[in-house]
Amino acid sequence: MQKRAWFQCINPQCGTTYPLNSIVYQCEKCRSLLEVQHDMRALAARDGKTWKKLFEDRYKCNRWPFGSGVWGKKEWVLPQIADDNIVSLYEGGTNLFWAERFGKTVGVADLWLKLCGNTHSGSFKDLGMTVLVSQVKQMISEGAPIKAVVCASTGDTSAALATYCAAAGIPSIVLLPRGKISLAQLIQPVSNGSLVLYLDTDFDGCMKLVREITEDPTLYLANSMNSLRVEGQKTVGIEIVQQFDWEVPDVFIIPGGNLGNVSALGKGLLMLKDLGLVRKLPRIVVAQAQRANPLYLAYKRNFEVFEPVKARKTLASAIQIGNPVSFEKAVRTLKQFNGIVEQAAEAELADAAAMGDRTGMFNCPHTGVALAVLLKLLKAGQIDKTQRVVVISTAHGLKFTEMKVKYHQKELGFPCRYANQPIELPARLDAVKKALHKALAAQKS
Ligand SMILES: *Cc1c(COP(=O)(O)O)cnc(C)c1O
Ligand SMILES: [Zn+2]
């Protein structure tokens, strides 16, 4: 079969290529990151209209593996993989939530949340992990000596890796920063039978160890510096545009930590344009927690310098990353998409998440970061109220209940403006009536 996708060094002065079944995560010549390149001329043999029709016909269908939001776009993702080696849990195809009430409150009518957390392991990480684990299964079937797949994680990558590996019968190993992930996130790989290494360090410390242990080629690296993940994650932007009947929104806001996902979002949108499915590109905004903001700091200096920071504890624990692996890819994306980087403080992100919940969302704190950034950019006039804005909601709020409980109990060290507490009462009619009366009177005033 002709070669239709391969790894390629992102350094334009180098550009070395590697086959997709080689165990390589960084360019062996210049140490730059790799990305998957597709034979765009072969893909362009179908015109934009034909691709749209194909993608629409497959969307949520029951024909293996094309009903998955990722594998419905198989030719753009991993064209050479055998369908038998695909490990899919029907990821993608998640709801676009019209944030009508939230939007009205802040004065923007055309606001949408892409609920990437409504998926098997509860975060967008499923989109990338289906691709990576499928490729591993294919490589094992070809005789590659892979004993286990390994990742460092802030909680969601490990959950996705554990579940896809368990579904495929492939051993997985996860390195987690002790006390820095939620209980729900910890119990996911435990339940799925991963080897869970719980370390007294932060994410950056875990990542450093993982890079060292995966120098052994029998331990395959599943972090997003492995660009196979990006191929699955890039379908999110394509899918959103499809959900709008191929109309490109004006602005995307995406929370960023290790910065693989923003690069993925950009990559998918560029393919849509290059292959003639759409004409315009949106603006992309990366939202960072102020306590883990190296991209924001670099943006403020026009990306002339990049300095890793020591990430401080943030409620947005999945983006508590000080030395993002995909920094260069993210900068490239931001330059292509007229990008903005904005940050949110702890009270801002928690209040924005809670305010959204009051309008029918159930936000994770990272989505809170993105919503807080939306509020700031509206206020600053950097987003226009007539624009169509899509917020990428990266995980399900149920993974982050500790944070929500503390918010509503006002235990976070700031006012928690939207706190709502259960009223404890004796189970007696008079007590219940009195409480109802009081609550309804308060509502009127
Ligand atoms: C991983 C993750 C992010 C950050 O994505 P990056 O690719 O690391 O920038 C944001 N939110 C949630 C919930 C995540 O799990
Ligand atoms: Zn190179």
Short mmCIF file of C-alpha atoms and ligand atoms in Angstrom, two decimals:
data_model
loop_
_atom_site.label_atom_id
_atom_site.label_comp_id
_atom_site.label_asym_id
_atom_site.label_seq_id
_atom_site.Cartn_x
_atom_site.Cartn_y
_atom_site.Cartn_z
CA MET A 1 0.00 0.00 0.00
CA GLN A 2 1.25 3.51 -0.72
CA LYS A 3 2.52 5.57 2.20
CA ARG A 4 -0.26 7.93 3.19
CA ALA A 5 0.67 9.27 6.63
CA TRP A 6 3.96 9.47 8.46
CA PHE A 7 5.72 11.23 11.36
CA GLN A 8 7.61 14.36 10.36
CA CYS A 9 9.89 16.66 12.36
CA ILE A 10 8.21 20.06 12.90
CA ASN A 11 11.50 21.93 12.50
CA PRO A 12 11.30 23.34 8.95
CA GLN A 13 15.10 23.21 8.63
CA CYS A 14 15.02 19.47 9.33
CA GLY A 15 11.75 17.80 8.31
CA THR A 16 13.04 14.23 8.81
CA THR A 17 10.30 11.63 8.38
CA TYR A 18 9.64 8.34 10.19
CA PRO A 19 7.04 5.63 9.53
CA LEU A 20 4.07 5.61 11.91
CA ASN A 21 5.02 2.20 13.27
CA SER A 22 8.44 3.36 14.47
CA ILE A 23 8.89 3.87 18.19
CA VAL A 24 9.96 7.50 18.11
CA TYR A 25 8.53 10.56 19.88
CA GLN A 26 11.03 13.27 19.02
CA CYS A 27 13.22 13.83 15.99
CA GLU A 28 16.34 11.69 16.30
CA LYS A 29 18.36 14.29 14.38
CA CYS A 30 17.35 17.59 16.01
CA ARG A 31 15.20 16.62 19.05
CA SER A 32 12.22 18.70 17.84
CA LEU A 33 8.66 17.44 18.23
CA LEU A 34 7.16 15.30 15.49
CA GLU A 35 3.76 15.57 13.89
CA VAL A 36 1.75 13.25 11.69
CA GLN A 37 1.77 14.42 8.08
CA HIS A 38 -0.80 13.24 5.59
CA ASP A 39 -0.49 12.85 1.85
CA MET A 40 -2.64 15.90 1.16
CA ARG A 41 -2.54 15.35 -2.59
CA ALA A 42 -4.05 11.92 -2.19
CA LEU A 43 -6.73 13.34 0.15
CA ALA A 44 -7.45 16.16 -2.31
CA ALA A 45 -8.49 13.56 -4.89
CA ARG A 46 -11.91 13.85 -3.21
CA ASP A 47 -13.32 17.39 -3.34
CA GLY A 48 -14.65 19.25 -0.30
CA LYS A 49 -18.25 18.46 -1.08
CA THR A 50 -17.58 14.73 -1.34
CA TRP A 51 -15.74 14.71 2.00
CA LYS A 52 -18.61 16.51 3.70
CA LYS A 53 -21.11 14.00 2.35
CA LEU A 54 -18.94 11.07 3.49
CA PHE A 55 -18.53 12.51 6.99
CA GLU A 56 -22.25 13.24 7.27
CA ASP A 57 -23.19 9.72 6.13
CA ARG A 58 -20.95 8.18 8.76
CA TYR A 59 -21.84 10.46 11.69
CA LYS A 60 -23.03 8.29 14.60
CA CYS A 61 -23.80 5.41 12.23
CA ASN A 62 -23.61 1.77 13.33
CA ARG A 63 -20.99 0.66 10.81
CA TRP A 64 -17.73 -0.24 12.61
CA PRO A 65 -15.65 1.81 13.17
CA PHE A 66 -17.16 4.82 11.41
CA GLY A 67 -19.81 5.79 13.97
CA SER A 68 -17.06 7.08 16.24
CA GLY A 69 -16.47 10.81 15.83
CA VAL A 70 -12.78 10.07 15.36
CA TRP A 71 -13.00 7.06 13.05
CA GLY A 72 -15.70 8.60 10.91
CA LYS A 73 -12.76 10.69 9.70
CA LYS A 74 -10.39 7.74 9.46
CA GLU A 75 -8.72 8.80 6.18
CA TRP A 76 -7.68 12.09 7.82
CA VAL A 77 -6.58 10.42 11.06
CA LEU A 78 -4.80 7.10 10.48
CA PRO A 79 -5.50 5.93 6.93
CA GLN A 80 -3.36 2.81 7.11
CA ILE A 81 -4.77 1.13 10.18
CA ALA A 82 -6.66 -2.15 9.84
CA ASP A 83 -10.24 -1.85 11.10
CA ASP A 84 -9.65 -4.98 13.22
CA ASN A 85 -6.96 -3.18 15.18
CA ILE A 86 -9.08 -0.15 16.02
CA VAL A 87 -9.84 0.17 19.73
CA SER A 88 -12.89 2.42 19.86
CA LEU A 89 -15.45 3.16 22.56
CA TYR A 90 -17.60 5.27 20.22
CA GLU A 91 -15.83 8.49 21.26
CA GLY A 92 -16.65 11.90 19.79
CA GLY A 93 -20.05 12.94 18.52
CA THR A 94 -20.55 14.92 21.73
CA ASN A 95 -23.26 17.49 22.22
CA LEU A 96 -22.89 21.15 21.34
CA PHE A 97 -24.70 22.91 24.18
CA TRP A 98 -26.31 26.21 23.24
CA ALA A 99 -25.46 28.37 26.26
CA GLU A 100 -28.52 30.51 25.80
CA ARG A 101 -29.03 31.71 29.38
CA PHE A 102 -25.35 32.14 30.18
CA GLY A 103 -24.92 34.01 26.91
CA LYS A 104 -27.85 36.30 27.67
CA THR A 105 -26.40 37.14 31.06
CA VAL A 106 -23.13 38.24 29.50
CA GLY A 107 -24.64 39.70 26.32
CA VAL A 108 -23.52 37.23 23.67
CA ALA A 109 -26.32 35.42 21.88
CA ASP A 110 -24.42 32.87 19.87
CA LEU A 111 -22.47 31.03 22.56
CA TRP A 112 -21.91 27.27 22.53
CA LEU A 113 -20.11 24.72 24.68
CA LYS A 114 -18.65 21.60 23.10
CA LEU A 115 -19.18 19.02 25.82
CA CYS A 116 -16.10 16.87 25.29
CA GLY A 117 -16.51 15.44 28.79
CA ASN A 118 -19.66 13.52 27.78
CA THR A 119 -17.62 10.50 26.83
CA HIS A 120 -16.40 7.18 28.14
CA SER A 121 -13.66 8.32 30.54
CA GLY A 122 -15.12 11.80 31.02
CA SER A 123 -12.67 14.01 29.12
CA PHE A 124 -11.56 14.87 25.59
CA LYS A 125 -8.50 12.66 26.15
CA ASP A 126 -10.56 9.76 24.77
CA LEU A 127 -10.35 11.32 21.29
CA GLY A 128 -6.58 11.00 21.20
CA MET A 129 -6.26 7.78 23.14
CA THR A 130 -8.40 5.74 20.73
CA VAL A 131 -5.86 6.57 18.02
CA LEU A 132 -2.77 5.89 20.08
CA VAL A 133 -3.98 2.59 21.53
CA SER A 134 -5.21 1.44 18.11
CA GLN A 135 -1.79 2.12 16.60
CA VAL A 136 -0.17 0.22 19.48
CA LYS A 137 -2.49 -2.74 18.87
CA GLN A 138 -1.52 -2.69 15.20
CA MET A 139 2.19 -2.55 16.05
CA ILE A 140 1.87 -5.43 18.52
CA SER A 141 0.03 -7.45 15.86
CA GLU A 142 2.99 -6.78 13.54
CA GLY A 143 5.38 -8.14 16.18
CA ALA A 144 6.60 -4.93 17.91
CA PRO A 145 8.03 -5.80 21.36
CA ILE A 146 5.74 -3.44 23.33
CA LYS A 147 5.10 -4.66 26.88
CA ALA A 148 3.04 -1.74 28.19
CA VAL A 149 1.88 1.77 27.40
CA VAL A 150 2.97 4.49 29.84
CA CYS A 151 1.97 8.06 30.63
CA ALA A 152 2.39 10.86 33.14
CA SER A 153 -0.88 12.62 33.81
CA THR A 154 -2.80 15.31 35.61
CA GLY A 155 -5.60 12.74 35.85
CA ASP A 156 -7.45 12.60 32.54
CA THR A 157 -4.81 11.18 30.20
CA SER A 158 -4.26 8.32 32.65
CA ALA A 159 -8.00 7.64 32.87
CA ALA A 160 -8.28 7.47 29.08
CA LEU A 161 -5.15 5.37 28.67
CA ALA A 162 -6.27 2.92 31.34
CA THR A 163 -9.71 2.41 29.86
CA TYR A 164 -8.61 1.99 26.23
CA CYS A 165 -5.80 -0.36 27.22
CA ALA A 166 -8.18 -2.38 29.37
CA ALA A 167 -10.60 -2.63 26.44
CA ALA A 168 -7.76 -3.82 24.19
CA GLY A 169 -6.10 -6.13 26.73
CA ILE A 170 -2.83 -4.18 26.67
CA PRO A 171 -1.04 -3.43 29.99
CA SER A 172 -0.85 0.22 31.04
CA ILE A 173 1.30 2.13 33.54
CA VAL A 174 0.40 5.61 34.83
CA LEU A 175 2.53 8.06 36.82
CA LEU A 176 0.41 10.48 38.86
CA PRO A 177 1.29 13.44 41.11
CA ARG A 178 0.14 12.49 44.60
CA GLY A 179 -2.66 14.66 46.00
CA LYS A 180 -2.84 16.77 42.83
CA ILE A 181 -5.63 14.93 41.02
CA SER A 182 -9.25 14.30 41.98
CA LEU A 183 -10.46 11.12 43.66
CA ALA A 184 -12.57 10.25 40.59
CA GLN A 185 -9.49 10.56 38.41
CA LEU A 186 -7.41 8.38 40.71
CA ILE A 187 -9.97 5.59 40.89
CA GLN A 188 -10.35 5.35 37.11
CA PRO A 189 -6.96 3.72 36.30
CA VAL A 190 -7.12 1.79 39.58
CA SER A 191 -10.42 0.25 38.48
CA ASN A 192 -9.22 -0.40 34.95
CA GLY A 193 -6.31 -2.44 36.26
CA SER A 194 -3.41 -0.12 35.43
CA LEU A 195 -0.18 -0.19 37.33
CA VAL A 196 -0.68 3.11 39.21
CA LEU A 197 2.47 4.85 40.45
CA TYR A 198 1.49 7.65 42.80
CA LEU A 199 4.48 9.95 43.24
CA ASP A 200 5.42 12.77 45.57
CA THR A 201 5.97 15.30 42.81
CA ASP A 202 3.99 17.44 40.37
CA PHE A 203 3.01 16.69 36.77
CA ASP A 204 6.25 18.10 35.41
CA GLY A 205 8.16 15.75 37.73
CA CYS A 206 6.13 12.76 36.51
CA MET A 207 6.65 13.78 32.89
CA LYS A 208 10.40 13.95 33.34
CA LEU A 209 10.45 10.39 34.75
CA VAL A 210 8.23 9.09 31.97
CA ARG A 211 10.54 10.50 29.32
CA GLU A 212 13.38 8.64 30.97
CA ILE A 213 11.65 5.28 31.40
CA THR A 214 10.30 5.29 27.84
CA GLU A 215 13.82 5.33 26.47
CA ASP A 216 13.20 1.59 26.83
CA PRO A 217 11.33 0.84 23.57
CA THR A 218 9.23 -1.90 25.18
CA LEU A 219 7.46 0.84 27.18
CA TYR A 220 5.48 2.94 24.73
CA LEU A 221 4.88 6.61 25.57
CA ALA A 222 1.28 7.86 25.55
CA ASN A 223 1.72 11.54 26.44
CA SER A 224 0.72 14.14 23.90
CA MET A 225 4.30 14.66 22.80
CA ASN A 226 3.43 11.45 20.99
CA SER A 227 1.71 13.11 18.05
CA LEU A 228 -0.64 10.18 17.39
CA ARG A 229 -2.88 11.63 20.11
CA VAL A 230 -3.11 14.92 18.29
CA GLU A 231 -4.56 13.11 15.25
CA GLY A 232 -7.60 12.01 17.24
CA GLN A 233 -7.97 15.24 19.16
CA LYS A 234 -7.91 17.29 15.97
CA THR A 235 -11.32 15.89 15.00
CA VAL A 236 -12.99 18.08 17.63
CA GLY A 237 -12.78 21.25 15.52
CA ILE A 238 -13.82 19.40 12.40
CA GLU A 239 -16.80 17.91 14.21
CA ILE A 240 -17.91 21.28 15.59
CA VAL A 241 -17.84 22.83 12.13
CA GLN A 242 -19.83 19.85 10.85
CA GLN A 243 -22.37 20.34 13.66
CA PHE A 244 -22.85 23.91 12.39
CA ASP A 245 -23.52 22.57 8.88
CA TRP A 246 -19.98 23.48 7.82
CA GLU A 247 -20.16 27.07 8.96
CA VAL A 248 -16.99 28.08 10.80
CA PRO A 249 -17.57 29.83 14.16
CA ASP A 250 -15.77 33.13 14.78
CA VAL A 251 -13.94 32.25 17.98
CA PHE A 252 -12.86 29.12 19.83
CA ILE A 253 -11.81 29.29 23.48
CA ILE A 254 -9.86 26.31 24.78
CA PRO A 255 -8.18 25.72 28.16
CA GLY A 256 -4.48 24.92 27.78
CA GLY A 257 -1.99 23.02 29.94
CA ASN A 258 0.50 20.85 28.09
CA LEU A 259 -0.81 22.55 24.90
CA GLY A 260 -1.37 19.45 22.80
CA ASN A 261 -5.08 20.14 22.46
CA VAL A 262 -4.85 23.66 21.08
CA SER A 263 -2.36 22.42 18.50
CA ALA A 264 -4.78 19.62 17.64
CA LEU A 265 -7.72 21.99 17.29
CA GLY A 266 -5.73 24.14 14.88
CA LYS A 267 -4.51 21.16 12.88
CA GLY A 268 -8.03 19.88 12.22
CA LEU A 269 -9.32 23.29 11.21
CA LEU A 270 -6.41 23.81 8.81
CA MET A 271 -7.16 20.48 7.14
CA LEU A 272 -10.76 21.57 6.62
CA LYS A 273 -9.54 24.67 4.83
CA ASP A 274 -6.73 23.01 2.88
CA LEU A 275 -9.07 20.32 1.57
CA GLY A 276 -11.70 22.81 0.51
CA LEU A 277 -14.47 22.05 3.03
CA VAL A 278 -14.46 25.61 4.40
CA ARG A 279 -13.02 28.96 3.35
CA LYS A 280 -12.32 30.83 6.57
CA LEU A 281 -10.45 30.17 9.78
CA PRO A 282 -11.66 31.16 13.24
CA ARG A 283 -9.77 32.96 15.95
CA ILE A 284 -8.36 30.71 18.71
CA VAL A 285 -8.07 31.78 22.34
CA VAL A 286 -6.08 29.73 24.84
CA ALA A 287 -7.27 30.10 28.43
CA GLN A 288 -4.72 29.43 31.19
CA ALA A 289 -4.98 29.35 34.94
CA GLN A 290 -3.05 32.29 36.34
CA ARG A 291 -1.22 29.92 38.66
CA ALA A 292 0.15 27.86 35.74
CA ASN A 293 0.54 30.39 32.96
CA PRO A 294 3.79 29.98 30.98
CA LEU A 295 2.05 30.42 27.63
CA TYR A 296 0.33 33.59 28.81
CA LEU A 297 3.65 35.03 29.98
CA ALA A 298 5.28 34.20 26.64
CA TYR A 299 2.33 35.71 24.73
CA LYS A 300 2.78 38.95 26.66
CA ARG A 301 6.34 39.04 25.31
CA ASN A 302 5.27 38.29 21.71
CA PHE A 303 6.55 34.73 22.01
CA GLU A 304 10.11 36.01 21.81
CA VAL A 305 11.12 33.95 24.82
CA PHE A 306 9.72 30.92 26.55
CA GLU A 307 10.43 30.28 30.19
CA PRO A 308 8.91 27.33 32.01
CA VAL A 309 7.35 28.28 35.34
CA LYS A 310 6.83 26.34 38.55
CA ALA A 311 3.12 25.60 38.33
CA ARG A 312 1.33 26.50 41.55
CA LYS A 313 -1.64 24.66 42.98
CA THR A 314 -4.80 25.54 41.08
CA LEU A 315 -8.39 24.31 41.18
CA ALA A 316 -7.92 23.68 37.46
CA SER A 317 -5.69 20.74 38.33
CA ALA A 318 -5.61 19.18 34.86
CA ILE A 319 -3.79 22.25 33.54
CA GLN A 320 -1.40 22.67 36.44
CA ILE A 321 1.61 22.42 34.14
CA GLY A 322 4.62 24.72 34.17
CA ASN A 323 6.69 23.28 31.32
CA PRO A 324 4.30 22.43 28.48
CA VAL A 325 5.69 19.87 26.06
CA SER A 326 3.81 21.23 23.02
CA PHE A 327 4.74 24.88 23.52
CA GLU A 328 6.20 25.33 20.02
CA LYS A 329 3.24 23.73 18.30
CA ALA A 330 0.86 25.94 20.27
CA VAL A 331 2.73 29.11 19.30
CA ARG A 332 2.61 28.06 15.65
CA THR A 333 -1.16 27.52 15.96
CA LEU A 334 -1.73 30.85 17.67
CA LYS A 335 0.18 32.66 14.92
CA GLN A 336 -1.93 30.94 12.25
CA PHE A 337 -5.23 31.69 14.00
CA ASN A 338 -4.78 35.31 15.10
CA GLY A 339 -4.52 33.87 18.60
CA ILE A 340 -5.05 35.35 22.02
CA VAL A 341 -3.90 33.99 25.38
CA GLU A 342 -5.68 35.13 28.53
CA GLN A 343 -5.55 33.92 32.10
CA ALA A 344 -7.99 33.48 34.98
CA ALA A 345 -7.42 33.73 38.73
CA GLU A 346 -8.83 31.10 41.10
CA ALA A 347 -11.92 33.10 42.13
CA GLU A 348 -12.61 34.03 38.53
CA LEU A 349 -12.51 30.46 37.25
CA ALA A 350 -14.55 29.07 40.14
CA ASP A 351 -17.23 31.76 39.91
CA ALA A 352 -17.46 31.41 36.13
CA ALA A 353 -17.86 27.63 36.42
CA ALA A 354 -20.55 28.02 39.09
CA MET A 355 -22.34 30.74 37.15
CA GLY A 356 -22.44 28.38 34.17
CA ASP A 357 -23.80 25.58 36.34
CA ARG A 358 -26.68 27.86 37.31
CA THR A 359 -27.65 28.00 33.63
CA GLY A 360 -27.73 24.25 33.13
CA MET A 361 -24.09 23.40 32.59
CA PHE A 362 -22.09 21.19 34.97
CA ASN A 363 -18.61 22.54 34.49
CA CYS A 364 -15.20 21.21 35.30
CA PRO A 365 -12.81 23.91 36.58
CA HIS A 366 -10.94 24.03 33.25
CA THR A 367 -14.14 24.92 31.47
CA GLY A 368 -14.45 27.53 34.23
CA VAL A 369 -11.09 28.96 33.13
CA ALA A 370 -12.36 29.23 29.56
CA LEU A 371 -15.65 30.86 30.64
CA ALA A 372 -13.80 33.33 32.88
CA VAL A 373 -11.55 34.24 29.96
CA LEU A 374 -14.63 34.74 27.77
CA LEU A 375 -16.02 37.21 30.32
CA LYS A 376 -12.71 39.10 30.40
CA LEU A 377 -12.36 39.30 26.62
CA LEU A 378 -15.96 40.48 26.22
CA LYS A 379 -15.33 43.18 28.78
CA ALA A 380 -12.11 44.23 27.04
CA GLY A 381 -13.88 44.31 23.66
CA GLN A 382 -11.55 41.64 22.24
CA ILE A 383 -14.54 39.42 21.50
CA ASP A 384 -17.49 41.08 19.85
CA LYS A 385 -20.97 40.34 21.18
CA THR A 386 -22.28 39.49 17.73
CA GLN A 387 -19.72 36.75 17.18
CA ARG A 388 -20.37 33.02 17.32
CA VAL A 389 -18.19 31.72 20.15
CA VAL A 390 -17.48 28.08 20.99
CA VAL A 391 -15.99 27.12 24.34
CA ILE A 392 -14.29 23.74 24.42
CA SER A 393 -15.47 22.11 27.65
CA THR A 394 -12.70 19.62 28.25
CA ALA A 395 -14.02 17.35 31.00
CA HIS A 396 -17.15 16.33 32.85
CA GLY A 397 -17.90 18.19 36.08
CA LEU A 398 -18.52 14.90 37.89
CA LYS A 399 -14.77 14.28 37.88
CA PHE A 400 -14.26 17.39 40.00
CA THR A 401 -16.85 17.18 42.76
CA GLU A 402 -14.37 17.93 45.59
CA MET A 403 -13.81 21.36 44.10
CA LYS A 404 -17.53 21.96 43.68
CA VAL A 405 -18.32 20.86 47.22
CA LYS A 406 -15.72 23.25 48.61
CA TYR A 407 -17.06 26.06 46.46
CA HIS A 408 -20.60 25.64 47.69
CA GLN A 409 -19.38 25.32 51.28
CA LYS A 410 -17.38 28.55 50.76
CA GLU A 411 -14.15 26.87 51.77
CA LEU A 412 -11.94 28.17 49.00
CA GLY A 413 -10.63 31.34 50.61
CA PHE A 414 -12.63 33.74 48.41
CA PRO A 415 -16.30 34.77 48.53
CA CYS A 416 -17.76 32.07 46.16
CA ARG A 417 -20.50 34.33 44.83
CA TYR A 418 -22.81 31.60 43.56
CA ALA A 419 -22.57 29.22 46.50
CA ASN A 420 -25.72 27.23 47.20
CA GLN A 421 -26.01 25.13 50.34
CA PRO A 422 -28.35 22.30 51.20
CA ILE A 423 -30.61 23.08 54.17
CA GLU A 424 -30.53 20.42 56.87
CA LEU A 425 -33.91 19.95 58.53
CA PRO A 426 -35.85 17.55 60.68
CA ALA A 427 -38.24 15.49 58.52
CA ARG A 428 -41.37 17.31 59.71
CA LEU A 429 -44.01 19.13 57.69
CA ASP A 430 -43.89 22.34 59.73
CA ALA A 431 -40.11 22.60 59.39
CA VAL A 432 -40.28 21.96 55.63
CA LYS A 433 -43.09 24.50 55.17
CA LYS A 434 -41.18 27.13 57.09
CA ALA A 435 -38.06 26.55 55.00
CA LEU A 436 -40.05 26.73 51.75
CA HIS A 437 -41.72 29.92 52.81
CA LYS A 438 -38.44 31.54 53.67
CA ALA A 439 -36.75 30.43 50.43
CA LEU A 440 -39.61 31.55 48.18
CA ALA A 441 -39.82 34.93 49.92
CA ALA A 442 -36.10 35.42 49.38
CA GLN A 443 -36.52 34.57 45.69
CA LYS A 444 -39.14 37.33 45.25
CA SER A 445 -37.03 40.06 46.81
C1 LIG B 1 -5.60 17.59 29.48
C2 LIG B 1 -6.63 18.56 29.85
C3 LIG B 1 -6.55 19.92 29.47
C4 LIG B 1 -5.37 20.49 28.79
O1 LIG B 1 -5.08 19.98 27.52
P1 LIG B 1 -3.57 20.13 26.98
O2 LIG B 1 -3.55 19.41 25.71
O3 LIG B 1 -2.69 19.54 28.02
O4 LIG B 1 -3.34 21.61 26.84
C5 LIG B 1 -7.60 20.75 29.79
N1 LIG B 1 -8.67 20.31 30.47
C6 LIG B 1 -8.77 19.03 30.86
C7 LIG B 1 -9.98 18.62 31.61
C8 LIG B 1 -7.76 18.12 30.55
O5 LIG B 1 -7.87 16.85 30.96
ZN ZN B 2 14.40 17.17 13.14
#
